[in-house]
Short mmCIF file of C-alpha atoms and ligand atoms in Angstrom, two decimals:
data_model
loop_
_atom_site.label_atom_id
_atom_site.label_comp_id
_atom_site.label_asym_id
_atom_site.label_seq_id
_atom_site.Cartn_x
_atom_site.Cartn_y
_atom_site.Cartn_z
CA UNK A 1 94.79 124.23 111.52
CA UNK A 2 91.38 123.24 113.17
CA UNK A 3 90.16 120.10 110.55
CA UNK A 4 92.96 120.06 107.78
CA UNK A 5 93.24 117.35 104.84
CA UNK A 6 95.81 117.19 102.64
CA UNK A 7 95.35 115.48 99.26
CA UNK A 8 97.19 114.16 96.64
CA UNK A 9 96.18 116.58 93.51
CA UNK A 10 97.85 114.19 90.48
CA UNK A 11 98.95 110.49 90.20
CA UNK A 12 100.27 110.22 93.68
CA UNK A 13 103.76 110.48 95.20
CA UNK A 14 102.90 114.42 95.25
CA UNK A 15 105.84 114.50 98.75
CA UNK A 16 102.79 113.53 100.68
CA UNK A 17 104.58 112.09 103.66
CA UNK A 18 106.65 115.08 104.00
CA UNK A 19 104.09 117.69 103.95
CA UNK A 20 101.89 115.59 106.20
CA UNK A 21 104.63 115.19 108.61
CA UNK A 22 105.58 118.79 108.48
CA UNK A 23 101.53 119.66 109.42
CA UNK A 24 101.65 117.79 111.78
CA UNK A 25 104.00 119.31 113.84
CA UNK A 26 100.50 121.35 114.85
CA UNK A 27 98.17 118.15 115.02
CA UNK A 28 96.73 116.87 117.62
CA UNK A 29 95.51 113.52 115.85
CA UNK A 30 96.02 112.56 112.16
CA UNK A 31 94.00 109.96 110.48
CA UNK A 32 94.64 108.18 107.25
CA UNK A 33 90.89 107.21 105.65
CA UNK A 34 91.93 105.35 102.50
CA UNK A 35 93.92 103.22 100.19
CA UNK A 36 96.15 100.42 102.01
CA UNK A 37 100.26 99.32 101.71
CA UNK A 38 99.47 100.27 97.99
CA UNK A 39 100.43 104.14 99.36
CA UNK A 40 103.84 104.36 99.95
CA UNK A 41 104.70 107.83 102.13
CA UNK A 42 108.55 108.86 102.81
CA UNK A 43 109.77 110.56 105.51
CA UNK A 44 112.87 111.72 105.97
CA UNK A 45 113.62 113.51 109.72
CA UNK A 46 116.07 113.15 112.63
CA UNK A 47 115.27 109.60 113.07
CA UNK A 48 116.09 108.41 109.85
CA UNK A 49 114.29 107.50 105.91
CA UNK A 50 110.62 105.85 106.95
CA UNK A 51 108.72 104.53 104.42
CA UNK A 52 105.12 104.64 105.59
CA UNK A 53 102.43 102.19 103.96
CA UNK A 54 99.70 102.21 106.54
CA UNK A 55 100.64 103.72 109.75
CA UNK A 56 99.95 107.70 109.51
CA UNK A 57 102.69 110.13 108.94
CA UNK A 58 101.99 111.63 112.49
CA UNK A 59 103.50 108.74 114.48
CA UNK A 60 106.69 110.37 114.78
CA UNK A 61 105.24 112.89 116.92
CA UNK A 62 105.02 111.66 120.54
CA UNK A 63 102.10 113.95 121.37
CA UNK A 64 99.95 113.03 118.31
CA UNK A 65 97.04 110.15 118.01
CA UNK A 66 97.58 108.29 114.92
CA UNK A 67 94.26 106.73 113.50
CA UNK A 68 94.23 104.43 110.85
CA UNK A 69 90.97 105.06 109.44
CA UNK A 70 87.88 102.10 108.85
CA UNK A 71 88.64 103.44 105.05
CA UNK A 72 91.90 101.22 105.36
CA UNK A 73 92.22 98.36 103.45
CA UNK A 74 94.90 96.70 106.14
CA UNK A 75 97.08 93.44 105.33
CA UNK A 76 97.56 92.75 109.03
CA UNK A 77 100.51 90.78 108.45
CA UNK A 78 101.64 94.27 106.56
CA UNK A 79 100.56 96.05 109.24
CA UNK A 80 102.60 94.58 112.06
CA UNK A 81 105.56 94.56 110.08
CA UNK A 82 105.77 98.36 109.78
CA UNK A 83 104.81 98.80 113.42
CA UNK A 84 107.89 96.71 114.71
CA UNK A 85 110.16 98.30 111.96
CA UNK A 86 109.24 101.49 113.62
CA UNK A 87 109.75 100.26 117.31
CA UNK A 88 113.15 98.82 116.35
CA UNK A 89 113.88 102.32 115.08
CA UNK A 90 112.57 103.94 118.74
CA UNK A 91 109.52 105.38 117.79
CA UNK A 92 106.62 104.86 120.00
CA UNK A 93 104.15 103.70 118.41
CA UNK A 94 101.60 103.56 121.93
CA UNK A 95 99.18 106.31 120.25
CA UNK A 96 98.36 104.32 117.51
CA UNK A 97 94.72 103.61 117.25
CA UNK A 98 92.97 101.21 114.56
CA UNK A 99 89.42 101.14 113.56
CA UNK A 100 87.88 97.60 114.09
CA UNK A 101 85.89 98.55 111.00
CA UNK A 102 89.06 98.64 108.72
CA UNK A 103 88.71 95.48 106.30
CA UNK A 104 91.44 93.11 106.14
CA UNK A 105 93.32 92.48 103.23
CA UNK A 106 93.96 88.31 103.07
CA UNK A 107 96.92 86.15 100.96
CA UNK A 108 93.56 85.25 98.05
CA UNK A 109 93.79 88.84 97.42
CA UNK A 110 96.97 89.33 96.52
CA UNK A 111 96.66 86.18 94.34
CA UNK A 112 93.83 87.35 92.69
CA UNK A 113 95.42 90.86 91.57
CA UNK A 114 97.90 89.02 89.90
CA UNK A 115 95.92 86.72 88.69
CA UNK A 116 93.71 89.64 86.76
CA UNK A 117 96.64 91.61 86.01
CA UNK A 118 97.97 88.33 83.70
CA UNK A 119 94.33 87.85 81.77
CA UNK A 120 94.67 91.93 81.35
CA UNK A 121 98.07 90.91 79.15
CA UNK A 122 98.73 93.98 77.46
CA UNK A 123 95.98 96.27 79.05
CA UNK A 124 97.66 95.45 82.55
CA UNK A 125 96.84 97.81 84.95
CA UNK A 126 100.22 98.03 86.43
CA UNK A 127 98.31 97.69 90.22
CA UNK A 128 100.97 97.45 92.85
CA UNK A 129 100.08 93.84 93.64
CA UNK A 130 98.91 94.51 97.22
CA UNK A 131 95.43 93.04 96.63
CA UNK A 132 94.04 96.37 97.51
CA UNK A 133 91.24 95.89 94.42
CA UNK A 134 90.03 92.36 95.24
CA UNK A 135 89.87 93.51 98.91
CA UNK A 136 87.66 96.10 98.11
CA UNK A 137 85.45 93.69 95.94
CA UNK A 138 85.01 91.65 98.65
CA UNK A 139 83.55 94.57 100.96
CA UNK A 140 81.19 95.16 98.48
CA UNK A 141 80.20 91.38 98.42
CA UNK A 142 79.86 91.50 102.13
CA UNK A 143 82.48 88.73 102.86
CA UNK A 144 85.41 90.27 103.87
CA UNK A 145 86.79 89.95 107.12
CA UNK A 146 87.32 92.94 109.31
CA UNK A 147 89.52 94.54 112.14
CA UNK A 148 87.00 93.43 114.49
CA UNK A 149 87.34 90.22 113.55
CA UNK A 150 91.12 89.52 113.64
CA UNK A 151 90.72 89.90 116.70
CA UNK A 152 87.72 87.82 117.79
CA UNK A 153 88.53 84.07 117.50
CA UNK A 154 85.24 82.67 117.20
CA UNK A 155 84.64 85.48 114.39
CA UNK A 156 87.66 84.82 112.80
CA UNK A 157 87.48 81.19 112.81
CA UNK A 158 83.98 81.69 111.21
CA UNK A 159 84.98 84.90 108.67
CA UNK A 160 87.68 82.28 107.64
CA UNK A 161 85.76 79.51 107.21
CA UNK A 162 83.29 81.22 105.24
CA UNK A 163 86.28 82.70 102.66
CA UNK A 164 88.12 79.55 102.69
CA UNK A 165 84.79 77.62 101.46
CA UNK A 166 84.11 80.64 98.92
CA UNK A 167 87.65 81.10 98.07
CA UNK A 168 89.01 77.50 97.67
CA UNK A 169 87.62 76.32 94.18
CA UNK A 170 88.65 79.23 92.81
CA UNK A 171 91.99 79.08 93.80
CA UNK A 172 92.86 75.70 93.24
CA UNK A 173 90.71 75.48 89.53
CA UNK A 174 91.32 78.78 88.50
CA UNK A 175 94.32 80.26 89.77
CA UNK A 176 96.06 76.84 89.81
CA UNK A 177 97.16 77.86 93.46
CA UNK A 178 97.38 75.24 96.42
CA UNK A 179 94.01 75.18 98.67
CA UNK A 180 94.05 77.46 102.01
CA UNK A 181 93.65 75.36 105.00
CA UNK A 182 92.20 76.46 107.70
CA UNK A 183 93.61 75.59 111.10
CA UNK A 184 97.34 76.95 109.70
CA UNK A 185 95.68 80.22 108.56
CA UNK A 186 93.72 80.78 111.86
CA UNK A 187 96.68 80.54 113.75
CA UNK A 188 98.70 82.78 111.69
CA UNK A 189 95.87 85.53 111.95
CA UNK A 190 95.15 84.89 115.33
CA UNK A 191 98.28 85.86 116.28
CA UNK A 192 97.99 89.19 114.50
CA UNK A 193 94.68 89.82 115.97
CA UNK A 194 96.40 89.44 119.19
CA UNK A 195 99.46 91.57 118.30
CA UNK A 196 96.99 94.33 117.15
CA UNK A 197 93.84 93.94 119.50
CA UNK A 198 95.38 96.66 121.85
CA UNK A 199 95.23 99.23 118.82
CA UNK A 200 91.86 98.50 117.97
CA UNK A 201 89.42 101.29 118.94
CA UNK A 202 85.92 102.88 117.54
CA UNK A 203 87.64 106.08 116.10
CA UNK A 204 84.59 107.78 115.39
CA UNK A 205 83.76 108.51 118.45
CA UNK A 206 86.86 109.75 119.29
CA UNK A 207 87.16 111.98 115.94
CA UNK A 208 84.00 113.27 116.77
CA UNK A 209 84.54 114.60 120.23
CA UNK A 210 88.28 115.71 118.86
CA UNK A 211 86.25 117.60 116.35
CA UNK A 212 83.69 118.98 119.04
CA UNK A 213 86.40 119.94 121.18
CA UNK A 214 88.29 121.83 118.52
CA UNK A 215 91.42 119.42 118.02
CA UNK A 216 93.67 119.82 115.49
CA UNK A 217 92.74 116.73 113.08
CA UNK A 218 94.69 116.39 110.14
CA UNK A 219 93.39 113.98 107.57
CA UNK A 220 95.99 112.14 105.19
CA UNK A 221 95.49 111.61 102.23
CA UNK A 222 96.79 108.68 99.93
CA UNK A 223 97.58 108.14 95.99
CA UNK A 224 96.06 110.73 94.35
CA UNK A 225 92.85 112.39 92.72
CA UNK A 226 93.63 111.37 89.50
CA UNK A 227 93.53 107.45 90.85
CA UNK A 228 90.19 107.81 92.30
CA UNK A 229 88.21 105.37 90.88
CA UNK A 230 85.57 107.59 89.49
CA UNK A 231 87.10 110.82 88.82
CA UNK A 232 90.18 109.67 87.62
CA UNK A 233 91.80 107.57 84.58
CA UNK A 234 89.43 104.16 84.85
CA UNK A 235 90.11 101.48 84.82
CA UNK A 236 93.81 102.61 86.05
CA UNK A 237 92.64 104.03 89.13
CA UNK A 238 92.87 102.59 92.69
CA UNK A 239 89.74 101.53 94.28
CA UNK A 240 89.71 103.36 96.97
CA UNK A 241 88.57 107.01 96.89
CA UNK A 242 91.71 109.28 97.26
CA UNK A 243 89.93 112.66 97.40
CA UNK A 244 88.03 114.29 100.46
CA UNK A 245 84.88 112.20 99.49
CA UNK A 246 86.74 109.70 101.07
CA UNK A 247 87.43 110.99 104.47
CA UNK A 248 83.59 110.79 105.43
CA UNK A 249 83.19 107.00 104.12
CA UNK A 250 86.29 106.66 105.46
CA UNK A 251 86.51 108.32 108.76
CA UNK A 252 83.24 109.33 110.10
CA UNK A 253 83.80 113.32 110.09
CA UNK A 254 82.13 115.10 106.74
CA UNK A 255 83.11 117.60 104.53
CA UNK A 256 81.59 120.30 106.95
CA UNK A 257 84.02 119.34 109.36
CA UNK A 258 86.51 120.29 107.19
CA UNK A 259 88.45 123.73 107.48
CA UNK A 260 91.56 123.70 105.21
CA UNK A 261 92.03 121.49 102.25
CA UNK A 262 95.56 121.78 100.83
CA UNK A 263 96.37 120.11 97.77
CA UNK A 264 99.66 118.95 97.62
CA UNK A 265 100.97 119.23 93.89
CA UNK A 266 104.77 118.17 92.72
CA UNK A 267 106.16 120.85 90.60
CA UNK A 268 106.34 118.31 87.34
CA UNK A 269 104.05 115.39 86.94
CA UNK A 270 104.89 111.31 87.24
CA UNK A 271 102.71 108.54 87.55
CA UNK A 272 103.64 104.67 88.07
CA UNK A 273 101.54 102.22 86.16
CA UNK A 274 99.91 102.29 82.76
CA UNK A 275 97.30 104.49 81.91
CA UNK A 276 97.37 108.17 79.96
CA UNK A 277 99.29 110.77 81.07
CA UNK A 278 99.28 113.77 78.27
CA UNK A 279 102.26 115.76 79.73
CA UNK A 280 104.47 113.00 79.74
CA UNK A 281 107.94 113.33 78.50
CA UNK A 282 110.29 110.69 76.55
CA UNK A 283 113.95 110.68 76.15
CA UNK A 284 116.87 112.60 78.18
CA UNK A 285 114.52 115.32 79.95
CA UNK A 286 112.47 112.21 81.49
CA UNK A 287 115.73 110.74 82.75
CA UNK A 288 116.76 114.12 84.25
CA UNK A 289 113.50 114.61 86.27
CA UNK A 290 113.68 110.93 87.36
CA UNK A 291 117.10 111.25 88.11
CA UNK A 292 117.09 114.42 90.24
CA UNK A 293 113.83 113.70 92.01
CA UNK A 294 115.07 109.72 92.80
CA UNK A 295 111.15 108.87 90.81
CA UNK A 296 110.63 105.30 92.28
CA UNK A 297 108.12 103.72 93.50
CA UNK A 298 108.11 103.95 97.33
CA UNK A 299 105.95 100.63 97.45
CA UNK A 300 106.89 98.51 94.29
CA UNK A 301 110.72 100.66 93.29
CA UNK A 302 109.25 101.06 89.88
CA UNK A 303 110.84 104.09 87.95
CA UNK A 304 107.69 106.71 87.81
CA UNK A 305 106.58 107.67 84.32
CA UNK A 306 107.70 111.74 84.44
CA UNK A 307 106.16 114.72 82.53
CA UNK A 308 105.76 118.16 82.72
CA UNK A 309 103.43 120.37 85.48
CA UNK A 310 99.97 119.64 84.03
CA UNK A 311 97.45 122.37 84.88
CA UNK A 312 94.01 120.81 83.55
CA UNK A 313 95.07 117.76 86.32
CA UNK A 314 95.23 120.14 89.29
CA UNK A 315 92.64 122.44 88.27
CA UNK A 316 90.57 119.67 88.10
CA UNK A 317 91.83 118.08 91.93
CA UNK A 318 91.05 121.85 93.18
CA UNK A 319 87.50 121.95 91.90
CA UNK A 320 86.39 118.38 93.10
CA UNK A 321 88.23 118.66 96.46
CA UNK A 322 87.64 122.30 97.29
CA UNK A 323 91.13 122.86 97.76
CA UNK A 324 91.75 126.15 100.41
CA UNK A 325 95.51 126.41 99.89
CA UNK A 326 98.49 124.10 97.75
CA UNK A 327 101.98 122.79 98.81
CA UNK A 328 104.20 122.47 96.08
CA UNK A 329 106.73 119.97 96.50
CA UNK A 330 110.23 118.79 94.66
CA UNK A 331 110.83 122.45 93.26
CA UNK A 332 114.63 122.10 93.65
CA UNK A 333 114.24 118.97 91.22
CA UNK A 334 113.51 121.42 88.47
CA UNK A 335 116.81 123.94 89.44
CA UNK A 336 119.22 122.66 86.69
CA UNK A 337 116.56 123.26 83.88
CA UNK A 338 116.92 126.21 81.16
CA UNK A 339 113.29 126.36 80.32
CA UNK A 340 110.22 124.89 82.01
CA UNK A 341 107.30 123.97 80.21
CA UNK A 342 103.75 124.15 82.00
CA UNK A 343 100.66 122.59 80.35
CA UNK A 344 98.07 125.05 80.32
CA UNK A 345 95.24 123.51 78.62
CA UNK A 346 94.33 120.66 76.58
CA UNK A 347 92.92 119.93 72.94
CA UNK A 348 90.88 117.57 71.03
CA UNK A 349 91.18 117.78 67.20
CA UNK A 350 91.87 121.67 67.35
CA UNK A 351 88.94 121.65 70.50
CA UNK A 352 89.39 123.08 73.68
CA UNK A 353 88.40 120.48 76.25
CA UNK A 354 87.57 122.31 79.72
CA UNK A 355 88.69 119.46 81.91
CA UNK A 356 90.03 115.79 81.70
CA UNK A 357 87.62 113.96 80.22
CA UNK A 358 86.82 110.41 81.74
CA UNK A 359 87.52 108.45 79.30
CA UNK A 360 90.67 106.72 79.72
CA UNK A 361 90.83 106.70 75.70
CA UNK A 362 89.64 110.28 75.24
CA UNK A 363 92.59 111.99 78.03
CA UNK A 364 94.99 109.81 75.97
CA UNK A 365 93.86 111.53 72.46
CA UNK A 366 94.30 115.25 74.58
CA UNK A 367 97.10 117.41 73.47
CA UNK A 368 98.91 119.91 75.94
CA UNK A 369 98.77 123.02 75.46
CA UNK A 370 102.06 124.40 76.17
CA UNK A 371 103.93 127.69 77.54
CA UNK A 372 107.33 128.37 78.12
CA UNK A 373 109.17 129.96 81.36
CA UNK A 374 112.56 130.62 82.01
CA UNK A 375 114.21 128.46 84.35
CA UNK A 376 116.78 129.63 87.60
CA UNK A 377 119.47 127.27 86.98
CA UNK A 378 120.83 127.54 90.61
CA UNK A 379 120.42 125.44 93.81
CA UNK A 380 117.66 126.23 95.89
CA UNK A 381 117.59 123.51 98.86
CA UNK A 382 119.45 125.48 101.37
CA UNK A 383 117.16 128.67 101.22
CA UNK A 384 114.90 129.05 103.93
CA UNK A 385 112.18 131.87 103.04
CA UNK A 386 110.25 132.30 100.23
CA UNK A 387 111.70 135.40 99.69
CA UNK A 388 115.07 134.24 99.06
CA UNK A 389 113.94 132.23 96.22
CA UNK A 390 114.95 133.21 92.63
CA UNK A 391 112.74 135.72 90.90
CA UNK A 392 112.12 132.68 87.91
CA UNK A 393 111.01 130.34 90.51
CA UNK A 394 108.76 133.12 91.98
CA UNK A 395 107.33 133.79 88.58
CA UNK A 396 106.83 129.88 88.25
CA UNK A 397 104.93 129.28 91.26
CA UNK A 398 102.90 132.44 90.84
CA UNK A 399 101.96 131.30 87.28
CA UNK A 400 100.92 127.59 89.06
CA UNK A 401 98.89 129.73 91.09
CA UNK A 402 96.66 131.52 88.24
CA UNK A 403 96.25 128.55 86.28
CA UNK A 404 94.76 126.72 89.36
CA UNK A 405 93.17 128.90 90.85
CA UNK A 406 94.24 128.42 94.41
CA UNK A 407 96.97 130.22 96.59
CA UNK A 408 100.23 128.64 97.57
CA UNK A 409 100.83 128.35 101.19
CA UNK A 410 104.01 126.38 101.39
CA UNK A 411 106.99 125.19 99.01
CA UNK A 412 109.50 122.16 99.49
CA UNK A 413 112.75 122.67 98.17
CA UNK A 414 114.33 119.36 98.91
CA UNK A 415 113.42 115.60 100.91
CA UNK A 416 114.27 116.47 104.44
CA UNK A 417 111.91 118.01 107.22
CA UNK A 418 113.35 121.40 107.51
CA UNK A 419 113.81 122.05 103.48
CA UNK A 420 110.32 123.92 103.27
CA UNK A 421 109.57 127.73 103.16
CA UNK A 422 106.13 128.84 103.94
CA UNK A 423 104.81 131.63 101.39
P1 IMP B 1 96.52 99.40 93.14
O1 IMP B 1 96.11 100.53 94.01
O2 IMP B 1 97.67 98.61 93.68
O3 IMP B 1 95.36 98.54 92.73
O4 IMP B 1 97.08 100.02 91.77
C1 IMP B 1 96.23 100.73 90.87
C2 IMP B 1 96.98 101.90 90.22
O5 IMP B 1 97.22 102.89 91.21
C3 IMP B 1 98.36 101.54 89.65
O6 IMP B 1 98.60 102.36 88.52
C4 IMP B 1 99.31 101.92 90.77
O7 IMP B 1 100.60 102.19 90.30
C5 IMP B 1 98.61 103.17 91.29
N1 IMP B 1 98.94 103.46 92.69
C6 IMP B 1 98.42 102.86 93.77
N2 IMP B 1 98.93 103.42 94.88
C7 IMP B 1 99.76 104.40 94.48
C8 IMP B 1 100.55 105.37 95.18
O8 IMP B 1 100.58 105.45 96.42
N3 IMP B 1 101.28 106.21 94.41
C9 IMP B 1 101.23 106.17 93.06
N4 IMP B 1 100.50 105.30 92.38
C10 IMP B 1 99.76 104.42 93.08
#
């Protein structure tokens, strides 16, 4: 694999986990570089379900280094919490490194999402509530706190200090919230820092001699392309970039470091939260797809809006990411379906529109373009090569791979570790 990322080409919730802990079988480290506990990754192996928010999908691999990325937004308190879930359930979580860069996300963040989702009313967002926008606001107002500092006391007393003073009015008079105090809050985030400060590392030094060296780094991806906040459906986007531009902000190593980029595409479409999604279906087919692929939320449980496979969407992930190779994921969820429709194109008032346009208000006025496949009708989770698969599932994936543009090198065919046949 030499440098591999693997992205999320749509909404998110592509099977992301899953491939990711399938590659990295072969990894020698594997970094996540953005988003926060507003990614939710499953995992299903011999050890159990894991739902990962922040800790990489590698960390059930004893031999692998699992770096969370200064691209991180982290809730410590989040943070910790997933580690000791994972300890109780014997993994070892020893190789876990943290960049002291990471910025924190802190309790006024949370409060503020809320608090901007309400005055949205109707044009809510549908964020996942984990603060993971204000956070970000407040690294571009250079007064968030970071990894380095949860676990520096004088620098956290001061970082806090500084937010409480900042913070405060607007909590109390705006958000009609009670005041933070201080001394309470240091101690609770002291005790974090202190829980995390033997995880905290400078990764890019370490990425960078992994890369010199030729180790096998595998860079996670989180959400998806079309949630990056300036490619994708403003303002419902995330705010942190989910695409490779984000592993060099976000990491250190640059897109020349990059060998492989494999776009990991569900079969169908879904998307949680508001925002357009032209492929997306109403009615008893919805239910079906959101029935056989479980479509919930892995972070907030909410049922995931569900449409058909929407070509302009990945075409569009594949150009701006430079995708080498896709993983299709969830194809058994389509097995009981008589005909499969695939979204070819899109139109405007009769128009051809050659990608999805970045208006929020202009994607929602596109029209799919629709074409028609057969379906297999028959269980497919138990094969194990490619070849076994039925010729109308062959035909599917092939077509997925001329409307993209981009070869398929591997195809899930149901949630656990083994249920994936390489093409
Ligand atoms: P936020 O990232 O919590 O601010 O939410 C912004 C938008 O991104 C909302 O529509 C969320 O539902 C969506 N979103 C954030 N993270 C994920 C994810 O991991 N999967 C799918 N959607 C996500």
């Amino acid at each position: 694999m030499p440098v591999t990322a693997a992205i999320g080409a749509q909404w998110g919730d592509e099977g992301k986990g899953k491939v990711v802990d399938r590659l990295a079988a072969e990894a020698d480290i594997v970094v996540r570089f953005s988003g926060g506990n507003n990614a939710g990754h499953t995992v299903i192996n011999e050890r159990g379900k894991f739902a990962l928010h922040l800790v990489p999908a590698g960390i059930f691999y004893p031999h692998v280094v699992n770096v969370v990325g200064n691209g991180v937004m982290v809730n410590p308190e989040a943070l910790v919490e997933e580690i000791e879930g994972l300890e109780k359930a014997g993994i070892d979580v020893g190789k876990l490194v943290i960049s002291p860069r990471a910025h924190l996300v802190m309790p006024w963040h949370i409060l503020q999402d809320a608090a901007i989702e309400r005055g949205r009313g109707e044009n809510a967002i549908g964020t996942t509530g984990r603060g993971i926008g204000p956070a970000c606001a407040d690294r571009a107002l250079r007064i968030s706190l970071r990894m380095a500092d949860l676990v520096d006391d004088e620098r956290l007393e001061a970082g806090l200090r500084l937010n409480l003073q900042l913070k405060n009015p607007v909590v109390t008079g705006v958000w009609q919230a009670p005041a933070y105090e201080l001394e309470p809050l240091y101690e609770r985030y002291r005790a974090l820092g202190r829980r995390l400060r033997p995880m905290v590392q400078e990764a890019y030094p370490l990425l960078r001699q992994a890369a010199a060296d030729g180790k096998r780094i595998l860079f996670e991806g989180a959400h998806g392309v079309m949630l990056d906040p300036d490619f994708g459906t403003y303002p419902y986007v995330t705010s942190t970039p989910p695409g490779v531009s984000g592993i060099a902000q976000g990491s250190g190593l640059g897109a020349t470091d990059l060998d492989r980029v494999v776009g990991i595409v569900k079969a169908y479409t879904t998307r949680v939260g508001a925002g357009p999604l032209p492929t997306e279906l109403h009615g008893q087919t919805a239910e079906d797809l959101r029935e056989a692929g479980d479509e919930y939320g892995t972070t907030t449980g909410r049922p995931r809006r569900c449409g058909w496979f929407d070509a302009p969407v990945v075409r569009y992930a594949a150009q701006l990411n430079g995708f080498t190779e896709l993983a299709i994921t969830k194809l058994d969820v389509l097995d009981s379906l008589r005909t499969i429709r695939i979204c070819t194109d899109y139109t405007i008032d009769g128009k051809d529109v050659a990608f999805p346009p970045g208006e929020s208000q202009l994607l929602a006025r596109c029209t799919p373009v629709y074409e028609e496949m057969a379906g297999w009708q028959s269980p497919i989770s138990a094969l194990s090569t490619y070849a076994a698969l039925p010729p109308q599932a062959k035909a599917y994936l092939v077509r997925l791979e001329e409307l993209v543009g981009v070869p398929i090198n591997l195809v899930s065919v149901g949630p656990r570790r083994e249920q994936m046949v390489w093409k």
